[in-house]
Amino acid sequence: MRPVRITKTVGEYLLAPGALAHLGEVLRGRADGQDDRVLYLIDHYFRGGKLIERLPLKPADAILYVDTADEPTTDGIDALVRRVRQNPMPKAVVGIGGGATLDTAKAVSNLLTNDGAAADYQGWDLVSRPGVFKIGVPTVSGTGAEASRTCVMMNHARNLKLGMNSDHTVFDRLVLDPDLTATVPRDQYFFTGMDTYIHCVESLSGRYRHAFADACSDQALRLCRAVFLCEDMRSAANRERLMVASFLGGSAIGNSYVGLVHPFSAGLSMVLHTHHCVSNCIVMNVMDEFYPSATEEFRRMAAAQGVAVPRGLCRQLSEQQYRALYEATIVHAKPLTNALGDGFRDVLSFDKVREIFRMM
Ligand code: NAD
Ligand code: ZN
């Protein structure tokens, strides 16, 4: 099961409170000439706010706001790329936002230098040319999208949620500024932060081992505990800790597999359209049988932060919906094998999967 291949991680990053003020330096040598166009893809939350005034904008640059009410789609990415192509090619793409915006920036950067549509690249190692130089600036911590080699996109035509898994998808540089996460609403902060915690729990409990991924996951878990088991998860020190935990968790993703939570969570997202991070938390809340100590710890963290994880979502669905949830879960063979071995279908019969969903 263990793939042997060269692993790419983000090589250059700037981590400090207030790091955004140094974005000009981070662009240096790449897109700092007066005519070097920089394309900013920014979460719509920041439209009209102070953050925009702090960017080192030149007349040649462009800003496009990314609507993150829904997760990125292949059609949405294609439409963005068509818009960008109406103007001269940017020298750099800067993504500023949470996982949805970072993924959008990665996908757009790749498609500007590779022909075809976003859907053509959903899969593994299909991107042949490096994208436009890309810089990631996370404003919510937890998904690890800033560090990972994928950008997740919904493909509604093919009923598929899959990223462009490629070395070319990795950001070239990162600006990690914990000041930027100060405005994230409590629940969102918790749900997204938990993506790192859950990923690391799944990875460390799996059958597949990789020493680098294990070390990153171990440390990320420690940081998550420090953040979520204390009184104020959003203190300045905790925002910095969580940003590092997310970066480490994302760096582990390339050499680790998730386990049971992510497949069930993907089922929820596909069938009931709940977002990735809240879906993970809904699933984690009922994982007593598979991850007993982590489930108990997860609940303690939610209680410590006064966050209510949604419940009752799947209690009264039609048989057809349970069937769709089962199909959208069981299709994730790699993580399910990592968690339960080759016989995962014997453990996760339709009845068992329905019972688990009903508990949510
Ligand atoms: P998000 O990008 O979906 O944003 C969530 C909400 O927070 C949005 O409403 C946004 O406007 C708001 N927001 C962002 N920054 C803010 C700030 N500083 N202050 C106030 N509000 C702010 O959130 P997310 O949970 O980081 O990302 C989820 C996405 O990440 C999903 O699309 C998922 O598929 C993807 N993902 C990608 C990877 C990867 O490795 N590429 C891994 C996991 C998840
Ligand atoms: Zn995740």
Short mmCIF file of C-alpha atoms and ligand atoms in Angstrom, two decimals:
data_model
loop_
_atom_site.label_atom_id
_atom_site.label_comp_id
_atom_site.label_asym_id
_atom_site.label_seq_id
_atom_site.Cartn_x
_atom_site.Cartn_y
_atom_site.Cartn_z
CA MET A 1 0.00 0.00 0.00
CA ARG A 2 2.90 2.33 0.65
CA PRO A 3 3.61 4.52 -2.39
CA VAL A 4 7.26 5.49 -2.88
CA ARG A 5 7.55 8.86 -4.50
CA ILE A 6 9.14 12.26 -4.11
CA THR A 7 7.05 14.47 -1.84
CA LYS A 8 6.61 18.16 -2.49
CA THR A 9 5.89 20.53 0.37
CA VAL A 10 5.64 24.31 0.50
CA GLY A 11 9.24 25.46 0.58
CA GLU A 12 8.92 29.11 1.52
CA TYR A 13 6.72 30.75 4.08
CA LEU A 14 6.58 33.80 6.27
CA LEU A 15 4.97 33.24 9.68
CA ALA A 16 4.35 36.16 12.02
CA PRO A 17 1.51 38.26 13.38
CA GLY A 18 1.22 41.12 10.90
CA ALA A 19 2.99 39.11 8.15
CA LEU A 20 0.55 40.47 5.54
CA ALA A 21 2.46 43.76 5.64
CA HIS A 22 5.36 41.89 4.03
CA LEU A 23 3.43 40.61 1.03
CA GLY A 24 5.40 42.99 -1.20
CA GLU A 25 8.65 41.25 -0.14
CA VAL A 26 7.07 37.85 -0.69
CA LEU A 27 6.28 38.90 -4.28
CA ARG A 28 9.80 40.21 -4.81
CA GLY A 29 11.67 38.66 -7.69
CA ARG A 30 8.43 37.20 -9.02
CA ALA A 31 5.94 39.97 -9.70
CA ASP A 32 7.34 43.25 -8.43
CA GLY A 33 7.81 45.20 -11.70
CA GLN A 34 5.27 47.99 -12.38
CA ASP A 35 3.76 45.98 -15.27
CA ASP A 36 3.87 42.62 -13.54
CA ARG A 37 0.24 41.85 -13.06
CA VAL A 38 -0.75 40.19 -9.79
CA LEU A 39 -4.14 38.51 -9.61
CA TYR A 40 -5.70 38.58 -6.14
CA LEU A 41 -8.43 36.04 -5.45
CA ILE A 42 -9.96 37.12 -2.15
CA ASP A 43 -12.80 35.72 -0.03
CA HIS A 44 -15.89 37.91 -0.45
CA TYR A 45 -15.96 38.50 3.30
CA PHE A 46 -13.11 41.03 2.83
CA ARG A 47 -14.83 43.09 0.11
CA GLY A 48 -14.77 46.75 1.04
CA GLY A 49 -12.81 46.09 4.23
CA LYS A 50 -9.48 47.28 5.61
CA LEU A 51 -7.52 44.26 4.41
CA ILE A 52 -7.68 45.47 0.80
CA GLU A 53 -6.07 48.80 1.74
CA ARG A 54 -3.08 46.90 3.16
CA LEU A 55 -2.24 45.09 -0.08
CA PRO A 56 0.73 46.32 -2.15
CA LEU A 57 -1.55 47.01 -5.13
CA LYS A 58 -0.18 48.39 -8.43
CA PRO A 59 -2.30 49.73 -11.31
CA ALA A 60 -1.68 46.55 -13.32
CA ASP A 61 -3.07 44.29 -10.61
CA ALA A 62 -6.56 42.80 -10.44
CA ILE A 63 -8.81 41.72 -7.59
CA LEU A 64 -11.54 39.11 -7.97
CA TYR A 65 -13.71 38.26 -4.99
CA VAL A 66 -14.54 34.61 -4.42
CA ASP A 67 -18.07 33.81 -3.27
CA THR A 68 -17.56 31.09 -0.66
CA ALA A 69 -21.21 30.58 0.25
CA ASP A 70 -20.81 27.25 -1.55
CA GLU A 71 -17.70 25.11 -1.97
CA PRO A 72 -15.75 25.57 -5.25
CA THR A 73 -17.17 23.87 -8.35
CA THR A 74 -15.46 22.94 -11.60
CA ASP A 75 -17.91 25.18 -13.50
CA GLY A 76 -17.22 28.10 -11.17
CA ILE A 77 -13.47 27.70 -11.62
CA ASP A 78 -13.83 27.55 -15.42
CA ALA A 79 -15.89 30.76 -15.38
CA LEU A 80 -13.21 32.52 -13.28
CA VAL A 81 -10.44 31.38 -15.62
CA ARG A 82 -12.37 32.71 -18.64
CA ARG A 83 -12.66 36.09 -16.91
CA VAL A 84 -8.97 36.22 -16.04
CA ARG A 85 -8.00 35.27 -19.61
CA GLN A 86 -9.72 38.42 -20.95
CA ASN A 87 -6.75 40.39 -19.62
CA PRO A 88 -2.97 39.93 -19.83
CA MET A 89 -1.60 36.86 -18.09
CA PRO A 90 -0.77 37.49 -14.41
CA LYS A 91 2.76 36.90 -13.14
CA ALA A 92 1.46 35.75 -9.77
CA VAL A 93 -1.80 34.58 -8.22
CA VAL A 94 -2.42 35.43 -4.56
CA GLY A 95 -5.23 33.59 -2.76
CA ILE A 96 -6.49 35.22 0.46
CA GLY A 97 -9.15 33.33 2.41
CA GLY A 98 -10.12 29.98 3.86
CA GLY A 99 -9.86 26.57 2.23
CA ALA A 100 -12.41 27.42 -0.47
CA THR A 101 -10.52 30.50 -1.64
CA LEU A 102 -7.10 28.87 -1.37
CA ASP A 103 -8.34 25.95 -3.46
CA THR A 104 -9.81 28.35 -5.99
CA ALA A 105 -6.48 30.18 -6.29
CA LYS A 106 -4.59 26.92 -6.78
CA ALA A 107 -7.00 25.70 -9.46
CA VAL A 108 -7.05 29.00 -11.36
CA SER A 109 -3.25 29.23 -11.28
CA ASN A 110 -2.94 25.72 -12.77
CA LEU A 111 -5.56 26.28 -15.46
CA LEU A 112 -3.98 29.51 -16.68
CA THR A 113 -1.01 27.51 -17.99
CA ASN A 114 -2.71 24.20 -18.80
CA ASP A 115 -5.35 23.88 -21.54
CA GLY A 116 -8.79 22.47 -20.99
CA ALA A 117 -11.30 22.61 -18.17
CA ALA A 118 -11.04 22.09 -14.41
CA ALA A 119 -12.82 18.73 -14.63
CA ASP A 120 -10.07 17.40 -16.93
CA TYR A 121 -7.62 17.61 -14.03
CA GLN A 122 -9.69 16.04 -11.24
CA GLY A 123 -7.59 13.07 -10.25
CA TRP A 124 -3.94 12.30 -9.64
CA ASP A 125 -0.95 13.82 -11.43
CA LEU A 126 -2.82 15.06 -14.49
CA VAL A 127 -1.44 18.63 -14.46
CA SER A 128 1.54 18.67 -16.82
CA ARG A 129 2.85 22.25 -16.59
CA PRO A 130 3.55 24.39 -13.51
CA GLY A 131 0.81 26.93 -12.89
CA VAL A 132 1.31 30.67 -12.45
CA PHE A 133 3.47 31.46 -9.39
CA LYS A 134 1.08 31.12 -6.46
CA ILE A 135 1.00 32.57 -2.99
CA GLY A 136 -1.44 31.44 -0.30
CA VAL A 137 -2.62 33.66 2.55
CA PRO A 138 -4.95 31.67 4.85
CA THR A 139 -7.56 33.59 6.85
CA VAL A 140 -9.14 30.55 8.56
CA SER A 141 -6.98 27.76 10.02
CA GLY A 142 -7.60 24.05 9.80
CA THR A 143 -8.10 22.58 6.35
CA GLY A 144 -4.38 22.45 5.55
CA ALA A 145 -5.25 23.65 2.03
CA GLU A 146 -2.34 26.10 2.36
CA ALA A 147 0.08 23.17 2.49
CA SER A 148 -1.55 20.32 0.58
CA ARG A 149 -1.06 19.21 -3.04
CA THR A 150 -4.73 19.29 -3.89
CA CYS A 151 -7.59 21.72 -4.48
CA VAL A 152 -10.99 20.22 -3.91
CA MET A 153 -13.79 20.92 -6.40
CA MET A 154 -17.39 19.76 -6.69
CA ASN A 155 -18.27 18.43 -10.12
CA HIS A 156 -22.05 18.39 -10.17
CA ALA A 157 -22.31 16.89 -13.66
CA ARG A 158 -20.34 13.85 -12.57
CA ASN A 159 -21.60 13.80 -8.96
CA LEU A 160 -17.97 13.91 -7.85
CA LYS A 161 -15.96 15.84 -5.29
CA LEU A 162 -12.30 15.54 -6.17
CA GLY A 163 -9.23 17.75 -6.39
CA MET A 164 -6.33 18.32 -8.76
CA ASN A 165 -3.80 16.21 -6.88
CA SER A 166 -0.50 17.37 -8.29
CA ASP A 167 2.88 18.73 -7.27
CA HIS A 168 1.95 21.76 -9.38
CA THR A 169 -0.99 22.44 -7.04
CA VAL A 170 1.31 23.18 -4.08
CA PHE A 171 1.64 26.90 -3.28
CA ASP A 172 5.08 28.38 -4.03
CA ARG A 173 5.01 30.67 -1.01
CA LEU A 174 2.78 31.29 2.00
CA VAL A 175 2.07 34.29 4.16
CA LEU A 176 0.93 32.93 7.55
CA ASP A 177 -0.49 35.83 9.50
CA PRO A 178 -2.50 34.78 12.57
CA ASP A 179 -3.92 38.31 12.87
CA LEU A 180 -6.08 37.50 9.84
CA THR A 181 -8.09 34.83 11.65
CA ALA A 182 -9.21 37.15 14.48
CA THR A 183 -12.57 37.86 12.80
CA VAL A 184 -13.58 34.25 12.07
CA PRO A 185 -16.90 33.50 13.83
CA ARG A 186 -16.59 31.09 16.79
CA ASP A 187 -18.39 28.12 15.26
CA GLN A 188 -16.56 28.43 11.94
CA TYR A 189 -13.24 28.75 13.77
CA PHE A 190 -13.96 25.55 15.70
CA PHE A 191 -15.34 23.50 12.79
CA THR A 192 -12.47 24.39 10.45
CA GLY A 193 -9.84 23.98 13.18
CA MET A 194 -11.24 20.50 13.86
CA ASP A 195 -10.46 19.46 10.28
CA THR A 196 -6.80 19.27 11.31
CA TYR A 197 -7.58 17.44 14.54
CA ILE A 198 -9.79 14.88 12.78
CA HIS A 199 -7.39 14.36 9.90
CA CYS A 200 -4.53 13.67 12.30
CA VAL A 201 -6.60 11.31 14.48
CA GLU A 202 -7.65 9.34 11.39
CA SER A 203 -4.15 9.25 10.00
CA LEU A 204 -2.48 8.11 13.24
CA SER A 205 -5.14 5.43 13.79
CA GLY A 206 -4.79 4.01 10.29
CA ARG A 207 -2.87 0.96 9.08
CA TYR A 208 -0.62 2.96 6.79
CA ARG A 209 2.38 4.61 8.45
CA HIS A 210 4.77 7.30 7.26
CA ALA A 211 7.25 8.71 9.77
CA PHE A 212 7.11 12.30 8.49
CA ALA A 213 3.31 12.36 8.37
CA ASP A 214 3.16 10.80 11.84
CA ALA A 215 5.51 13.43 13.27
CA CYS A 216 3.53 16.29 11.72
CA SER A 217 0.23 14.77 12.89
CA ASP A 218 1.51 14.20 16.42
CA GLN A 219 2.59 17.79 16.77
CA ALA A 220 -0.56 19.15 15.14
CA LEU A 221 -2.68 17.18 17.64
CA ARG A 222 -0.70 18.57 20.54
CA LEU A 223 -1.29 22.09 19.27
CA CYS A 224 -5.01 21.41 18.73
CA ARG A 225 -5.32 20.19 22.33
CA ALA A 226 -3.57 23.31 23.60
CA VAL A 227 -5.92 25.50 21.57
CA PHE A 228 -9.28 23.79 22.06
CA LEU A 229 -9.01 22.55 25.63
CA CYS A 230 -8.17 25.96 27.02
CA GLU A 231 -10.56 28.77 27.75
CA ASP A 232 -10.09 31.03 24.76
CA MET A 233 -9.36 29.18 21.52
CA ARG A 234 -9.15 32.52 19.71
CA SER A 235 -6.47 34.27 21.80
CA ALA A 236 -3.57 35.66 19.76
CA ALA A 237 -1.26 32.84 20.89
CA ASN A 238 -3.88 30.20 20.05
CA ARG A 239 -4.56 31.65 16.63
CA GLU A 240 -0.86 31.32 15.87
CA ARG A 241 -0.76 27.76 17.27
CA LEU A 242 -3.74 26.72 15.17
CA MET A 243 -2.23 28.24 12.04
CA VAL A 244 0.88 26.13 12.58
CA ALA A 245 -1.19 23.03 13.38
CA SER A 246 -3.09 23.49 10.11
CA PHE A 247 0.16 23.90 8.16
CA LEU A 248 1.61 20.75 9.75
CA GLY A 249 -1.61 18.80 9.23
CA GLY A 250 -1.70 19.89 5.59
CA SER A 251 1.97 18.97 5.14
CA ALA A 252 1.14 15.48 6.43
CA ILE A 253 -1.72 15.01 3.94
CA GLY A 254 0.62 14.17 1.03
CA ASN A 255 1.92 11.11 2.90
CA SER A 256 -1.05 10.04 4.93
CA TYR A 257 -4.55 8.75 4.50
CA VAL A 258 -7.62 9.81 6.36
CA GLY A 259 -9.87 7.21 7.95
CA LEU A 260 -13.59 6.79 8.58
CA VAL A 261 -14.66 10.35 9.29
CA HIS A 262 -13.80 11.86 5.92
CA PRO A 263 -15.70 9.28 3.82
CA PHE A 264 -18.84 9.67 5.95
CA SER A 265 -18.36 13.44 5.84
CA ALA A 266 -18.05 13.33 2.05
CA GLY A 267 -21.33 11.39 1.98
CA LEU A 268 -23.05 14.15 3.96
CA SER A 269 -21.60 16.84 1.69
CA MET A 270 -22.62 15.05 -1.50
CA VAL A 271 -26.17 14.15 -0.44
CA LEU A 272 -27.16 16.85 2.05
CA HIS A 273 -24.79 19.61 0.83
CA THR A 274 -23.32 20.38 4.25
CA HIS A 275 -19.86 21.99 4.12
CA HIS A 276 -16.71 19.93 4.62
CA CYS A 277 -15.65 21.05 8.09
CA VAL A 278 -19.04 21.05 9.81
CA SER A 279 -19.76 17.66 8.19
CA ASN A 280 -16.57 16.28 9.71
CA CYS A 281 -17.66 17.45 13.14
CA ILE A 282 -21.14 15.95 12.76
CA VAL A 283 -19.51 12.60 11.94
CA MET A 284 -16.81 12.81 14.61
CA ASN A 285 -19.53 13.26 17.22
CA VAL A 286 -20.78 9.68 16.60
CA MET A 287 -17.50 7.82 16.18
CA ASP A 288 -17.42 6.24 19.68
CA GLU A 289 -17.18 2.71 18.27
CA PHE A 290 -14.21 3.45 16.03
CA TYR A 291 -12.28 6.29 17.71
CA PRO A 292 -13.46 6.14 21.36
CA SER A 293 -10.87 8.33 23.06
CA ALA A 294 -10.77 10.92 20.26
CA THR A 295 -14.57 11.13 20.17
CA GLU A 296 -14.63 11.76 23.89
CA GLU A 297 -11.86 14.36 23.56
CA PHE A 298 -13.64 16.00 20.63
CA ARG A 299 -16.79 16.43 22.75
CA ARG A 300 -14.74 17.89 25.59
CA MET A 301 -13.23 20.42 23.18
CA ALA A 302 -16.64 21.44 21.81
CA ALA A 303 -17.97 21.79 25.37
CA ALA A 304 -14.92 23.81 26.48
CA GLN A 305 -15.57 26.25 23.63
CA GLY A 306 -19.36 26.28 23.99
CA VAL A 307 -19.82 25.11 20.40
CA ALA A 308 -22.92 23.06 19.59
CA VAL A 309 -22.30 20.46 16.90
CA PRO A 310 -25.48 20.06 14.79
CA ARG A 311 -27.47 16.87 15.47
CA GLY A 312 -30.55 15.18 14.10
CA LEU A 313 -29.59 15.79 10.49
CA CYS A 314 -30.09 12.21 9.28
CA ARG A 315 -32.72 10.87 11.62
CA GLN A 316 -35.62 10.85 9.21
CA LEU A 317 -34.41 10.42 5.69
CA SER A 318 -35.93 8.28 2.95
CA GLU A 319 -34.46 4.87 2.11
CA GLN A 320 -33.33 6.40 -1.16
CA GLN A 321 -31.37 9.08 0.72
CA TYR A 322 -29.76 6.50 3.02
CA ARG A 323 -28.82 4.50 -0.07
CA ALA A 324 -27.26 7.63 -1.63
CA LEU A 325 -25.37 8.34 1.62
CA TYR A 326 -24.09 4.77 1.68
CA GLU A 327 -22.90 4.91 -1.94
CA ALA A 328 -21.19 8.28 -1.44
CA THR A 329 -19.40 6.92 1.64
CA ILE A 330 -18.36 3.44 0.58
CA VAL A 331 -16.83 4.70 -2.66
CA HIS A 332 -13.81 6.03 -0.69
CA ALA A 333 -11.89 2.77 -0.69
CA LYS A 334 -8.42 4.11 0.19
CA PRO A 335 -9.26 5.77 3.52
CA LEU A 336 -11.72 3.03 4.45
CA THR A 337 -9.05 0.39 3.81
CA ASN A 338 -6.61 2.46 5.84
CA ALA A 339 -9.07 2.47 8.74
CA LEU A 340 -10.54 -1.04 8.58
CA GLY A 341 -8.43 -3.12 6.20
CA ASP A 342 -9.38 -4.77 2.91
CA GLY A 343 -12.54 -6.17 4.44
CA PHE A 344 -14.03 -2.74 5.15
CA ARG A 345 -17.21 -3.63 3.22
CA ASP A 346 -17.86 -6.48 5.67
CA VAL A 347 -17.80 -4.06 8.60
CA LEU A 348 -19.65 -1.29 6.78
CA SER A 349 -22.71 -3.11 5.48
CA PHE A 350 -25.58 -0.94 4.26
CA ASP A 351 -27.44 -1.52 7.54
CA LYS A 352 -24.40 -0.51 9.59
CA VAL A 353 -23.78 2.63 7.56
CA ARG A 354 -27.45 3.61 7.84
CA GLU A 355 -27.30 3.08 11.61
CA ILE A 356 -24.26 5.37 11.86
CA PHE A 357 -25.90 8.08 9.77
CA ARG A 358 -29.07 7.81 11.87
CA MET A 359 -27.05 8.62 15.00
CA MET A 360 -26.00 11.95 13.46
P1 NAD B 1 -14.15 28.53 3.76
O1 NAD B 1 -13.07 28.95 2.87
O2 NAD B 1 -15.26 27.71 3.19
O3 NAD B 1 -14.76 29.81 4.49
C1 NAD B 1 -15.76 29.63 5.48
C2 NAD B 1 -16.43 30.93 5.82
O4 NAD B 1 -15.54 31.77 6.57
C3 NAD B 1 -16.86 31.74 4.63
O5 NAD B 1 -18.14 32.25 4.89
C4 NAD B 1 -15.85 32.88 4.56
O6 NAD B 1 -16.39 34.02 3.97
C5 NAD B 1 -15.53 33.09 6.01
N1 NAD B 1 -14.22 33.68 6.31
C6 NAD B 1 -13.01 33.38 5.79
N2 NAD B 1 -12.04 34.07 6.41
C7 NAD B 1 -12.66 34.84 7.35
C8 NAD B 1 -12.18 35.77 8.31
N3 NAD B 1 -10.86 35.99 8.49
N4 NAD B 1 -13.09 36.39 9.10
C9 NAD B 1 -14.43 36.12 8.96
N5 NAD B 1 -14.92 35.25 8.09
C10 NAD B 1 -14.04 34.61 7.29
O7 NAD B 1 -13.60 27.73 5.03
P2 NAD B 1 -12.66 26.52 5.29
O8 NAD B 1 -13.35 25.69 6.30
O9 NAD B 1 -11.28 27.01 5.57
O10 NAD B 1 -12.55 25.72 3.92
C11 NAD B 1 -13.43 24.71 3.52
C12 NAD B 1 -13.04 24.33 2.09
O11 NAD B 1 -11.73 23.77 2.10
C13 NAD B 1 -13.94 23.29 1.45
O12 NAD B 1 -14.25 23.73 0.15
C14 NAD B 1 -13.09 22.04 1.41
O13 NAD B 1 -13.39 21.19 0.32
C15 NAD B 1 -11.69 22.62 1.29
N6 NAD B 1 -10.62 21.74 1.77
C16 NAD B 1 -9.47 21.70 1.05
C17 NAD B 1 -8.42 20.91 1.47
C18 NAD B 1 -7.16 20.84 0.65
O14 NAD B 1 -6.21 20.15 1.04
N7 NAD B 1 -7.07 21.53 -0.44
C19 NAD B 1 -8.52 20.16 2.63
C20 NAD B 1 -9.71 20.24 3.37
C21 NAD B 1 -10.75 21.05 2.94
ZN ZN B 2 -10.65 17.55 5.78
#
